[in-house]
JSON list of C-alpha atoms in Angstrom, two decimals:
[
{"chain": "G", "resi": 1, "resn": "MET", "atom": "CA", "xyz": [24.75, 3.47, -13.33]},
{"chain": "G", "resi": 2, "resn": "LYS", "atom": "CA", "xyz": [23.17, 0.18, -13.67]},
{"chain": "G", "resi": 3, "resn": "LYS", "atom": "CA", "xyz": [20.24, -0.48, -15.10]},
{"chain": "G", "resi": 4, "resn": "ASN", "atom": "CA", "xyz": [17.40, -2.27, -13.17]},
{"chain": "G", "resi": 5, "resn": "LEU", "atom": "CA", "xyz": [18.90, -1.78, -10.03]},
{"chain": "G", "resi": 6, "resn": "HIS", "atom": "CA", "xyz": [16.02, 0.00, -8.23]},
{"chain": "G", "resi": 7, "resn": "PRO", "atom": "CA", "xyz": [12.59, -0.60, -7.88]},
{"chain": "G", "resi": 8, "resn": "THR", "atom": "CA", "xyz": [10.09, 1.45, -9.68]},
{"chain": "G", "resi": 9, "resn": "VAL", "atom": "CA", "xyz": [8.49, 3.66, -7.50]},
{"chain": "G", "resi": 10, "resn": "ARG", "atom": "CA", "xyz": [4.45, 4.34, -8.44]},
{"chain": "G", "resi": 11, "resn": "GLN", "atom": "CA", "xyz": [1.35, 5.89, -6.41]},
{"chain": "G", "resi": 12, "resn": "VAL", "atom": "CA", "xyz": [-0.89, 3.39, -5.30]},
{"chain": "G", "resi": 13, "resn": "VAL", "atom": "CA", "xyz": [-3.69, 3.55, -2.96]},
{"chain": "G", "resi": 14, "resn": "PHE", "atom": "CA", "xyz": [-3.73, 1.75, 0.30]},
{"chain": "G", "resi": 15, "resn": "LYS", "atom": "CA", "xyz": [-7.33, 0.29, 1.74]},
{"chain": "G", "resi": 16, "resn": "ASP", "atom": "CA", "xyz": [-7.78, -0.71, 5.13]},
{"chain": "G", "resi": 17, "resn": "VAL", "atom": "CA", "xyz": [-9.90, -3.81, 4.87]},
{"chain": "G", "resi": 18, "resn": "SER", "atom": "CA", "xyz": [-11.37, -3.82, 8.35]},
{"chain": "G", "resi": 19, "resn": "GLY", "atom": "CA", "xyz": [-12.55, -0.20, 8.26]},
{"chain": "G", "resi": 20, "resn": "ASP", "atom": "CA", "xyz": [-13.65, 2.49, 5.53]},
{"chain": "G", "resi": 21, "resn": "PHE", "atom": "CA", "xyz": [-10.15, 4.00, 5.21]},
{"chain": "G", "resi": 22, "resn": "SER", "atom": "CA", "xyz": [-8.04, 4.41, 2.36]},
{"chain": "G", "resi": 23, "resn": "PHE", "atom": "CA", "xyz": [-5.34, 6.91, 1.27]},
{"chain": "G", "resi": 24, "resn": "LEU", "atom": "CA", "xyz": [-3.02, 7.45, -1.87]},
{"chain": "G", "resi": 25, "resn": "GLY", "atom": "CA", "xyz": [0.55, 6.99, -1.44]},
{"chain": "G", "resi": 26, "resn": "THR", "atom": "CA", "xyz": [3.77, 6.33, -2.91]},
{"chain": "G", "resi": 27, "resn": "SER", "atom": "CA", "xyz": [5.17, 2.83, -3.01]},
{"chain": "G", "resi": 28, "resn": "THR", "atom": "CA", "xyz": [7.21, 0.22, -4.64]},
{"chain": "G", "resi": 29, "resn": "MET", "atom": "CA", "xyz": [4.56, -2.35, -4.11]},
{"chain": "G", "resi": 30, "resn": "ASP", "atom": "CA", "xyz": [2.56, -3.23, -7.09]},
{"chain": "G", "resi": 31, "resn": "SER", "atom": "CA", "xyz": [-0.77, -5.08, -7.62]},
{"chain": "G", "resi": 32, "resn": "LYS", "atom": "CA", "xyz": [-3.10, -6.47, -10.08]},
{"chain": "G", "resi": 33, "resn": "GLU", "atom": "CA", "xyz": [-6.31, -5.08, -8.65]},
{"chain": "G", "resi": 34, "resn": "THR", "atom": "CA", "xyz": [-6.96, -1.38, -9.54]},
{"chain": "G", "resi": 35, "resn": "ILE", "atom": "CA", "xyz": [-9.41, 1.46, -7.94]},
{"chain": "G", "resi": 36, "resn": "LYS", "atom": "CA", "xyz": [-10.63, 4.53, -9.32]},
{"chain": "G", "resi": 37, "resn": "TRP", "atom": "CA", "xyz": [-9.27, 7.49, -6.89]},
{"chain": "G", "resi": 38, "resn": "GLU", "atom": "CA", "xyz": [-11.22, 10.69, -6.40]},
{"chain": "G", "resi": 39, "resn": "ASP", "atom": "CA", "xyz": [-9.25, 12.61, -9.36]},
{"chain": "G", "resi": 40, "resn": "GLY", "atom": "CA", "xyz": [-10.41, 10.20, -11.90]},
{"chain": "G", "resi": 41, "resn": "LYS", "atom": "CA", "xyz": [-7.26, 7.92, -12.27]},
{"chain": "G", "resi": 42, "resn": "SER", "atom": "CA", "xyz": [-7.10, 4.36, -11.64]},
{"chain": "G", "resi": 43, "resn": "TYR", "atom": "CA", "xyz": [-4.41, 3.24, -9.41]},
{"chain": "G", "resi": 44, "resn": "PRO", "atom": "CA", "xyz": [-2.90, -0.21, -8.00]},
{"chain": "G", "resi": 45, "resn": "LEU", "atom": "CA", "xyz": [-4.91, -1.35, -5.00]},
{"chain": "G", "resi": 46, "resn": "ILE", "atom": "CA", "xyz": [-3.15, -2.56, -1.88]},
{"chain": "G", "resi": 47, "resn": "LYS", "atom": "CA", "xyz": [-5.15, -4.14, 0.85]},
{"chain": "G", "resi": 48, "resn": "VAL", "atom": "CA", "xyz": [-4.13, -3.89, 4.28]},
{"chain": "G", "resi": 49, "resn": "GLU", "atom": "CA", "xyz": [-5.83, -4.75, 7.63]},
{"chain": "G", "resi": 50, "resn": "TYR", "atom": "CA", "xyz": [-5.08, -3.38, 11.06]},
{"chain": "G", "resi": 51, "resn": "HIS", "atom": "CA", "xyz": [-4.28, -6.23, 13.38]},
{"chain": "G", "resi": 52, "resn": "ARG", "atom": "CA", "xyz": [-2.67, -6.05, 17.00]},
{"chain": "G", "resi": 53, "resn": "ARG", "atom": "CA", "xyz": [-0.50, -2.89, 16.16]},
{"chain": "G", "resi": 54, "resn": "ARG", "atom": "CA", "xyz": [0.81, -4.34, 12.88]},
{"chain": "G", "resi": 55, "resn": "ILE", "atom": "CA", "xyz": [-0.45, -3.78, 9.38]},
{"chain": "G", "resi": 56, "resn": "ARG", "atom": "CA", "xyz": [-0.42, -6.87, 7.21]},
{"chain": "G", "resi": 57, "resn": "SER", "atom": "CA", "xyz": [-0.11, -6.46, 3.49]},
{"chain": "G", "resi": 58, "resn": "SER", "atom": "CA", "xyz": [-2.36, -8.39, 1.49]},
{"chain": "G", "resi": 59, "resn": "PRO", "atom": "CA", "xyz": [-1.61, -10.78, -0.86]},
{"chain": "G", "resi": 60, "resn": "GLU", "atom": "CA", "xyz": [1.99, -10.93, 0.16]},
{"chain": "G", "resi": 61, "resn": "ASN", "atom": "CA", "xyz": [1.43, -11.03, 3.87]},
{"chain": "G", "resi": 62, "resn": "ASN", "atom": "CA", "xyz": [4.50, -8.71, 4.62]},
{"chain": "G", "resi": 63, "resn": "VAL", "atom": "CA", "xyz": [4.26, -7.52, 8.10]},
{"chain": "G", "resi": 64, "resn": "PHE", "atom": "CA", "xyz": [5.10, -3.70, 8.56]},
{"chain": "G", "resi": 65, "resn": "PRO", "atom": "CA", "xyz": [5.50, -2.19, 11.90]},
{"chain": "G", "resi": 66, "resn": "ILE", "atom": "CA", "xyz": [3.22, 0.70, 12.66]},
{"chain": "G", "resi": 67, "resn": "ARG", "atom": "CA", "xyz": [4.91, 4.20, 13.00]},
{"chain": "G", "resi": 68, "resn": "LYS", "atom": "CA", "xyz": [3.65, 7.08, 14.73]},
{"chain": "G", "resi": 69, "resn": "VAL", "atom": "CA", "xyz": [3.63, 10.28, 12.83]},
{"chain": "G", "resi": 70, "resn": "ALA", "atom": "CA", "xyz": [3.77, 13.37, 15.05]}
]
């Protein structure tokens, strides 16, 4: 198996900057900013903004379409 082929998967906190909503999830994204979560641990903070049926990721400004969860 090749080394360093796959990105590192980590737990991060996604925070909606337009509202007061955040959740802990799993992602390959990383951030220099951290936030202390409800469990007392610090996690990388990924700020997102809800805008016209899309989520914009900050600071890279990658755009991901919103998917409905049933």
